[in-house]
Each structure stands twice: as structure tokens, then as C-alpha cells.
């Protein structure tokens, strides 16, 4: 075996690794998905509106925004289950609401507005809190699963399990936040972490090759 044969083989091997690396990087870039952003844009509790001076209306009006931030991937939502609690923990279940499953194109967002009939809110306690100038806290949990549509095929289901605390004052309205209140996952974002690991492995492979 001559030296040139060995060199040719090595070059061939290198270009094979380089090509697979580039392919992997390209695939990762085009298959990468990000979960839809879910937020509470509006949350109004008439019973806590002190100007109304009446606690007979036990409804809560909310506006949920579901935002598909992927630039080129659609999202199929399974039924989106919302559960509402009084207080930051789950001891007072006050209502629930389900958004039927639907498809959302890339870069699209949608609002679901609803007047929810609540039960079991300790209104006296909530009123006392807001009369005192402090805040009544409601907790909103969102559970669903989404599949991404990439060039005509669907990915497997990704579970979303999100929550947010909504603070309401004596106007009955949620505290003003420009972008609404984002529903967040309690667990760290595993997908994002995995993606970063894959990317750094690919980049190290490139550095070793060059
Ligand atoms: C609120 O309503 C109660 C009776 O329903 C009344 O006694 C009270 O004066 C009202 N307060 C205000 C500020 O309107
Ligand atoms: C309760 O308040 C909401 C929001 O202001 C209103 O749309 C609804 O008609 C009220 N319901 C009753 C029974 O007063
Ligand atoms: C839940 O919150 C209530 C007050 O809103 C508190 O009294 C209760 O101890 C809490 N329960 C747990 C399990 O944290
Ligand atoms: C939602 O509320 C209905 C009654 O309003 C109840 O029958 C159902 O079990 C609730 N679902 C959940 C998941 O809490
Ligand atoms: C209202 O505020 C006072 C003092 O600021 C406090 O002593 C009292 O416990 C508060 N009541 C409620 C229901 O938060
Ligand atoms: C949403 O609620 C429905 C009915 O209560 C249930 O069948 C479904 O499994 C729930 N979805 C999730 C993701 O928990
Ligand atoms: C509270 O009630 C008053 C009187 O009906 C109304 O003008 C005001 O808009 C209500 N507040 C909110 C935040 O809707």
C-alpha cells in the first residue's frame, strides 16, 4: 500500500464525516421546533370590581392567546384543558374549560375568549384581600399535547403542562402586563436542552476535523 492510497482514503473518510456533519446540522436546523406560547391576555373578575359593589356575579372573563412562533411549521393542538383555582395551590378548584383541538398554521396566533362560571371561590376571603389593597391570586393550569406539521408530515405528540398565577386587584382586573401573563412549564425545557447538546456535539466534531 502506497502513501497516496492512504491519503486518498483519509480524504474520502474526512469528506464523508464532513458531509454527514453538515447533513445532521441541516436536519437539526429544519426539524427544530418550539412549543407554542400560551398566555392570559385578559382576566376580569366582576365580583372583585369594587365599583360594582356586588358579589352576585360569579363569572370570570378570560382571554387566552395561543401563539405558534414557528416560522415554517404548523401545530396540531389536542384538546387544550384549562383548570382554574383560587389561590396559588390546587386546594380550591373553581372551574375548567376545554378548547377543542384545532390546527394552527405557521406564524399564526389565536385568541379564545370565554365567560367562565365559577364555583367554590371563597369570595369573602378574596374580597377582604382586595379591599385591603392586596391581591387575590388565581391559578390557571393548561394541559395539552401538540404535534408539529413539517413539510406534510406530523411529528409525535409533545406534552405541554403549563401554569400561571394571575393577580387581581380591587378593579377586578388582572394587573396590567404588556404582553399578558405567560403560562410556563414547571419543569425545565428538556427539548431545548437536548437541542443544545446535539448542536454542541456537531460543532465539536467540526472543530476536531478542521
Ligand atoms: C355597597 O352595597 C351595600 C349594600 O348592598 C351598601 O350598603 C353600600 O353602601 C354600598 N357601598 C357603596 C360604596 O356603594
Ligand atoms: C357578569 O359580568 C360579566 C362581565 O362584566 C357580564 O358579561 C355578565 O353578563 C355578568 N353576568 C351576570 C349574571 O350579571
Ligand atoms: C393552599 O393555599 C391555602 C391558602 O390559599 C393555604 O391555606 C393552604 O395551606 C395551602 N395548601 C397547601 C397544600 O399548600
Ligand atoms: C370540569 O368541570 C366539570 C363540571 O363543571 C366536571 O364535571 C369535570 O370533572 C371537570 N373536569 C376536570 C378535569 O376537572
Ligand atoms: C388587612 O390589612 C391589615 C393591616 O394592613 C392586616 O392586619 C389584616 O390582616 C389584613 N386583612 C386581610 C384579610 O388581609
Ligand atoms: C382533557 O380533558 C378531557 C376531558 O376531560 C380528557 O379526555 C383529556 O384526556 C384531557 N387532555 C389532557 C391532555 O389531559
Ligand atoms: C368595574 O365596574 C365599573 C362600573 O360598572 C366599570 O365602569 C369598570 O369598567 C369595571 N372595571 C373593569 C376593570 O372592567
CSV table of C-alpha atoms and ligand atoms in Angstrom, one decimal:
chain,number,residue,atom,x,y,z
A,1,UNK,CA,0.0,0.0,0.0
A,2,UNK,CA,1.5,3.4,-1.0
A,3,UNK,CA,1.2,6.7,0.9
A,4,UNK,CA,-1.0,8.3,-1.7
A,5,UNK,CA,-3.6,5.5,-1.3
A,6,UNK,CA,-3.7,6.0,2.4
A,7,UNK,CA,-4.1,9.8,1.9
A,8,UNK,CA,-6.9,9.3,-0.6
A,9,UNK,CA,-8.7,7.1,1.8
A,10,UNK,CA,-8.3,9.6,4.7
A,11,UNK,CA,-9.6,12.4,2.5
A,12,UNK,CA,-12.5,10.3,1.4
A,13,UNK,CA,-13.2,9.5,5.1
A,14,UNK,CA,-12.9,13.1,6.1
A,15,UNK,CA,-15.3,14.4,3.4
A,16,UNK,CA,-17.8,11.6,4.4
A,17,UNK,CA,-17.7,12.8,8.0
A,18,UNK,CA,-17.9,16.4,7.0
A,19,UNK,CA,-20.9,15.7,4.7
A,20,UNK,CA,-22.7,13.7,7.4
A,21,UNK,CA,-22.0,16.5,9.9
A,22,UNK,CA,-23.4,19.1,7.6
A,23,UNK,CA,-26.5,17.0,6.9
A,24,UNK,CA,-27.0,16.5,10.6
A,25,UNK,CA,-26.7,20.2,11.2
A,26,UNK,CA,-29.1,21.0,8.3
A,27,UNK,CA,-31.6,18.3,9.6
A,28,UNK,CA,-31.4,19.7,13.1
A,29,UNK,CA,-32.0,23.2,11.9
A,30,UNK,CA,-35.0,22.3,9.8
A,31,UNK,CA,-36.6,19.9,12.3
A,32,UNK,CA,-36.1,22.0,15.4
A,33,UNK,CA,-39.5,23.0,16.8
A,34,UNK,CA,-40.5,25.4,19.5
A,35,UNK,CA,-43.7,24.9,21.6
A,36,UNK,CA,-46.5,27.4,21.1
A,37,UNK,CA,-46.5,30.3,23.5
A,38,UNK,CA,-49.6,30.4,25.7
A,39,UNK,CA,-50.6,33.5,27.7
A,40,UNK,CA,-53.5,35.1,29.5
A,41,UNK,CA,-54.1,38.4,27.8
A,42,UNK,CA,-57.2,39.4,29.8
A,43,UNK,CA,-58.7,38.2,33.1
A,44,UNK,CA,-61.6,40.0,34.7
A,45,UNK,CA,-63.4,39.1,37.9
A,46,UNK,CA,-66.6,41.2,38.2
A,47,UNK,CA,-67.2,40.2,41.8
A,48,UNK,CA,-63.9,41.8,42.8
A,49,UNK,CA,-64.7,45.1,41.0
A,50,UNK,CA,-65.2,47.4,44.0
A,51,UNK,CA,-67.1,50.0,41.8
A,52,UNK,CA,-69.8,47.4,41.1
A,53,UNK,CA,-70.2,46.7,44.9
A,54,UNK,CA,-71.8,43.4,44.2
A,55,UNK,CA,-70.6,39.8,44.5
A,56,UNK,CA,-73.6,38.2,42.9
A,57,UNK,CA,-71.8,37.8,39.5
A,58,UNK,CA,-69.6,34.7,39.9
A,59,UNK,CA,-68.2,34.6,36.4
A,60,UNK,CA,-64.6,35.2,35.3
A,61,UNK,CA,-63.9,36.5,31.8
A,62,UNK,CA,-60.6,35.5,30.3
A,63,UNK,CA,-58.8,35.8,27.0
A,64,UNK,CA,-56.3,33.0,26.2
A,65,UNK,CA,-53.8,33.6,23.5
A,66,UNK,CA,-52.1,30.6,21.7
A,67,UNK,CA,-49.2,31.6,19.6
A,68,UNK,CA,-47.3,29.4,17.1
A,69,UNK,CA,-44.0,31.1,16.8
A,70,UNK,CA,-42.5,28.5,14.4
A,71,UNK,CA,-41.8,30.2,11.1
A,72,UNK,CA,-42.4,27.2,8.8
A,73,UNK,CA,-44.2,24.6,10.9
A,74,UNK,CA,-47.9,24.2,11.6
A,75,UNK,CA,-49.2,23.0,15.0
A,76,UNK,CA,-52.0,20.5,15.6
A,77,UNK,CA,-53.4,21.0,19.1
A,78,UNK,CA,-55.1,18.3,21.0
A,79,UNK,CA,-57.9,19.4,23.3
A,80,UNK,CA,-56.5,22.2,25.4
A,81,UNK,CA,-57.6,21.7,29.0
A,82,UNK,CA,-57.7,24.7,31.3
A,83,UNK,CA,-58.2,24.4,35.0
A,84,UNK,CA,-58.8,27.3,37.3
A,85,UNK,CA,-58.0,27.5,41.0
A,86,UNK,CA,-58.4,30.2,43.7
A,87,UNK,CA,-55.0,30.7,45.3
A,88,UNK,CA,-51.6,29.6,44.2
A,89,UNK,CA,-52.1,25.9,45.0
A,90,UNK,CA,-54.8,23.4,44.0
A,91,UNK,CA,-56.9,23.4,47.2
A,92,UNK,CA,-59.8,25.5,45.6
A,93,UNK,CA,-60.8,24.1,42.2
A,94,UNK,CA,-63.2,26.8,40.8
A,95,UNK,CA,-63.7,25.8,37.2
A,96,UNK,CA,-62.4,24.4,34.0
A,97,UNK,CA,-62.7,24.9,30.3
A,98,UNK,CA,-61.7,23.0,27.2
A,99,UNK,CA,-60.7,24.4,23.9
A,100,UNK,CA,-61.4,21.8,21.2
A,101,UNK,CA,-58.4,20.5,19.2
A,102,UNK,CA,-57.5,22.5,16.1
A,103,UNK,CA,-54.8,23.2,13.6
A,104,UNK,CA,-52.8,26.4,13.6
A,105,UNK,CA,-50.6,27.4,10.6
A,106,UNK,CA,-47.0,28.7,11.0
A,107,UNK,CA,-46.6,32.1,12.5
A,108,UNK,CA,-50.3,32.3,13.4
A,109,UNK,CA,-51.9,33.1,16.7
A,110,UNK,CA,-55.4,32.9,18.1
A,111,UNK,CA,-57.5,34.1,21.0
A,112,UNK,CA,-60.1,32.1,22.9
A,113,UNK,CA,-62.3,34.4,25.0
A,114,UNK,CA,-64.8,32.9,27.4
A,115,UNK,CA,-67.0,33.9,30.3
A,116,UNK,CA,-66.4,31.1,32.8
A,117,UNK,CA,-69.0,30.2,35.5
A,118,UNK,CA,-67.1,29.5,38.7
A,119,UNK,CA,-68.0,27.6,41.8
A,120,UNK,CA,-66.3,27.3,45.2
A,121,UNK,CA,-64.5,30.6,45.2
A,122,UNK,CA,-64.1,31.8,48.8
A,123,UNK,CA,-65.5,35.2,47.8
A,124,UNK,CA,-65.4,36.7,51.3
A,125,UNK,CA,-61.7,36.0,51.6
A,126,UNK,CA,-61.0,37.2,48.1
A,127,UNK,CA,-62.9,40.5,48.7
A,128,UNK,CA,-61.2,41.1,52.1
A,129,UNK,CA,-57.8,40.7,50.3
A,130,UNK,CA,-58.6,43.2,47.6
A,131,UNK,CA,-60.3,45.7,49.9
A,132,UNK,CA,-57.2,45.7,51.9
A,133,UNK,CA,-55.2,46.8,48.9
A,134,UNK,CA,-53.5,43.5,48.5
A,135,UNK,CA,-54.2,41.0,45.7
A,136,UNK,CA,-56.4,38.0,45.1
A,137,UNK,CA,-54.4,35.2,43.3
A,138,UNK,CA,-55.9,32.8,40.8
A,139,UNK,CA,-54.0,29.9,39.3
A,140,UNK,CA,-54.5,28.8,35.7
A,141,UNK,CA,-53.2,25.4,34.6
A,142,UNK,CA,-53.1,24.4,30.9
A,143,UNK,CA,-52.6,20.8,29.8
A,144,UNK,CA,-52.5,19.7,26.1
A,145,UNK,CA,-50.3,17.9,23.6
A,146,UNK,CA,-49.2,19.3,20.2
A,147,UNK,CA,-47.9,17.7,17.0
A,148,UNK,CA,-45.9,19.8,14.6
A,149,UNK,CA,-46.5,19.6,10.9
A,150,UNK,CA,-43.3,19.7,9.0
A,151,UNK,CA,-43.4,19.5,5.2
A,152,UNK,CA,-46.6,17.5,5.1
A,153,UNK,CA,-45.9,15.0,8.0
A,154,UNK,CA,-46.8,15.1,11.6
A,155,UNK,CA,-44.3,14.7,14.5
A,156,UNK,CA,-45.1,12.7,17.6
A,157,UNK,CA,-47.0,14.3,20.4
A,158,UNK,CA,-45.3,16.8,22.7
A,159,UNK,CA,-47.0,17.3,26.0
A,160,UNK,CA,-47.5,20.8,27.3
A,161,UNK,CA,-48.1,21.2,31.0
A,162,UNK,CA,-48.1,24.9,31.9
A,163,UNK,CA,-49.3,27.1,34.7
A,164,UNK,CA,-49.5,30.8,35.7
A,165,UNK,CA,-50.6,32.8,38.7
A,166,UNK,CA,-52.9,35.7,37.9
A,167,UNK,CA,-53.1,38.5,40.4
A,168,UNK,CA,-56.3,40.5,40.6
A,169,UNK,CA,-56.8,43.8,42.5
A,170,UNK,CA,-59.8,45.8,43.6
A,171,UNK,CA,-60.7,46.7,40.0
A,172,UNK,CA,-61.5,43.1,39.3
A,173,UNK,CA,-58.9,43.2,36.5
A,174,UNK,CA,-55.6,41.4,36.3
A,175,UNK,CA,-52.6,43.5,36.9
A,176,UNK,CA,-51.6,45.1,33.7
A,177,UNK,CA,-48.8,43.4,31.8
A,178,UNK,CA,-48.0,44.5,28.3
A,179,UNK,CA,-47.5,41.0,26.8
A,180,UNK,CA,-50.1,39.2,29.0
A,181,UNK,CA,-49.2,36.6,31.6
A,182,UNK,CA,-47.2,33.8,30.1
A,183,UNK,CA,-48.2,30.2,31.1
A,184,UNK,CA,-45.0,28.4,32.0
A,185,UNK,CA,-43.8,24.9,32.4
A,186,UNK,CA,-42.8,23.9,35.9
A,187,UNK,CA,-40.2,21.5,34.5
A,188,UNK,CA,-37.0,22.7,32.7
A,189,UNK,CA,-37.3,22.8,28.9
A,190,UNK,CA,-35.9,19.4,28.0
A,191,UNK,CA,-36.3,19.7,24.3
A,192,UNK,CA,-34.3,22.9,24.3
A,193,UNK,CA,-31.6,21.3,26.4
A,194,UNK,CA,-31.3,18.3,24.1
A,195,UNK,CA,-31.1,20.5,21.1
A,196,UNK,CA,-28.2,22.4,22.6
A,197,UNK,CA,-26.4,19.2,23.4
A,198,UNK,CA,-26.8,17.9,19.8
A,199,UNK,CA,-25.6,21.3,18.4
A,200,UNK,CA,-22.5,21.3,20.6
A,201,UNK,CA,-21.6,17.8,19.7
A,202,UNK,CA,-21.9,18.7,16.0
A,203,UNK,CA,-19.8,21.8,16.5
A,204,UNK,CA,-17.1,19.9,18.4
A,205,UNK,CA,-17.0,17.4,15.6
A,206,UNK,CA,-16.3,20.2,13.1
A,207,UNK,CA,-13.6,21.8,15.3
A,208,UNK,CA,-11.9,18.4,15.6
A,209,UNK,CA,-12.0,17.9,11.9
A,210,UNK,CA,-10.6,21.3,10.9
B,1,LIG,C1,-72.5,48.7,48.6
B,1,LIG,O1,-73.7,48.0,48.8
B,1,LIG,C2,-74.2,47.9,50.1
B,1,LIG,C3,-75.5,47.1,50.1
B,1,LIG,O2,-75.6,46.2,49.0
B,1,LIG,C4,-74.4,49.3,50.6
B,1,LIG,O3,-74.8,49.3,52.0
B,1,LIG,C5,-73.2,50.1,50.5
B,1,LIG,O4,-73.4,51.5,50.9
B,1,LIG,C6,-72.6,50.1,49.1
B,1,LIG,N1,-71.3,50.8,49.0
B,1,LIG,C7,-71.0,51.6,48.1
B,1,LIG,C8,-69.6,52.2,48.1
B,1,LIG,O5,-71.8,51.9,47.1
B,2,LIG,C1,-71.2,39.1,34.9
B,2,LIG,O1,-70.2,40.0,34.4
B,2,LIG,C2,-69.8,39.9,33.0
B,2,LIG,C3,-68.7,40.8,32.7
B,2,LIG,O2,-68.9,42.1,33.1
B,2,LIG,C4,-71.0,40.1,32.2
B,2,LIG,O3,-70.7,39.9,30.8
B,2,LIG,C5,-72.2,39.2,32.5
B,2,LIG,O4,-73.3,39.4,31.8
B,2,LIG,C6,-72.5,39.3,34.0
B,2,LIG,N1,-73.4,38.2,34.4
B,2,LIG,C7,-74.4,38.4,35.3
B,2,LIG,C8,-75.3,37.3,35.6
B,2,LIG,O5,-74.6,39.5,35.8
B,3,LIG,C1,-53.1,26.3,49.8
B,3,LIG,O1,-53.3,27.7,50.0
B,3,LIG,C2,-54.2,28.0,51.1
B,3,LIG,C3,-54.4,29.5,51.1
B,3,LIG,O2,-54.8,29.9,49.8
B,3,LIG,C4,-53.5,27.5,52.4
B,3,LIG,O3,-54.4,27.8,53.5
B,3,LIG,C5,-53.2,26.1,52.3
B,3,LIG,O4,-52.5,25.7,53.5
B,3,LIG,C6,-52.4,25.7,51.1
B,3,LIG,N1,-52.2,24.3,50.9
B,3,LIG,C7,-51.1,23.8,50.6
B,3,LIG,C8,-51.1,22.3,50.4
B,3,LIG,O5,-50.1,24.4,50.3
B,4,LIG,C1,-64.7,20.2,34.7
B,4,LIG,O1,-65.9,20.7,35.3
B,4,LIG,C2,-67.0,19.8,35.2
B,4,LIG,C3,-68.2,20.4,35.8
B,4,LIG,O2,-68.2,21.8,35.6
B,4,LIG,C4,-66.7,18.5,35.9
B,4,LIG,O3,-67.7,17.6,35.7
B,4,LIG,C5,-65.4,17.9,35.3
B,4,LIG,O4,-65.0,16.8,36.0
B,4,LIG,C6,-64.3,18.9,35.4
B,4,LIG,N1,-63.1,18.4,34.8
B,4,LIG,C7,-61.9,18.5,35.3
B,4,LIG,C8,-60.7,17.9,34.5
B,4,LIG,O5,-61.7,19.0,36.4
B,5,LIG,C1,-55.7,43.9,56.1
B,5,LIG,O1,-54.5,44.7,56.5
B,5,LIG,C2,-54.3,44.7,57.9
B,5,LIG,C3,-53.1,45.7,58.1
B,5,LIG,O2,-52.6,46.2,56.9
B,5,LIG,C4,-54.0,43.4,58.4
B,5,LIG,O3,-53.8,43.4,59.8
B,5,LIG,C5,-55.1,42.4,58.1
B,5,LIG,O4,-54.8,41.1,58.5
B,5,LIG,C6,-55.4,42.4,56.6
B,5,LIG,N1,-56.6,41.6,56.4
B,5,LIG,C7,-56.6,40.7,55.4
B,5,LIG,C8,-57.9,39.9,55.2
B,5,LIG,O5,-55.7,40.5,54.6
B,6,LIG,C1,-58.6,17.0,28.6
B,6,LIG,O1,-59.8,16.7,29.2
B,6,LIG,C2,-60.5,15.6,28.5
B,6,LIG,C3,-61.9,15.5,29.2
B,6,LIG,O2,-61.9,15.9,30.5
B,6,LIG,C4,-59.7,14.4,28.6
B,6,LIG,O3,-60.4,13.3,28.0
B,6,LIG,C5,-58.3,14.6,28.0
B,6,LIG,O4,-57.5,13.5,28.2
B,6,LIG,C6,-57.7,15.8,28.7
B,6,LIG,N1,-56.4,16.1,28.0
B,6,LIG,C7,-55.2,16.1,28.6
B,6,LIG,C8,-54.1,16.4,27.7
B,6,LIG,O5,-55.1,15.9,29.8
B,7,LIG,C1,-65.8,47.9,37.1
B,7,LIG,O1,-67.1,48.3,37.2
B,7,LIG,C2,-67.3,49.6,36.7
B,7,LIG,C3,-68.8,50.0,36.9
B,7,LIG,O2,-69.6,49.1,36.2
B,7,LIG,C4,-66.9,49.7,35.2
B,7,LIG,O3,-67.1,51.0,34.7
B,7,LIG,C5,-65.4,49.3,35.1
B,7,LIG,O4,-65.1,49.2,33.7
B,7,LIG,C6,-65.2,47.9,35.7
B,7,LIG,N1,-63.8,47.6,35.7
B,7,LIG,C7,-63.3,46.8,34.8
B,7,LIG,C8,-61.8,46.5,35.0
B,7,LIG,O5,-63.9,46.3,33.9
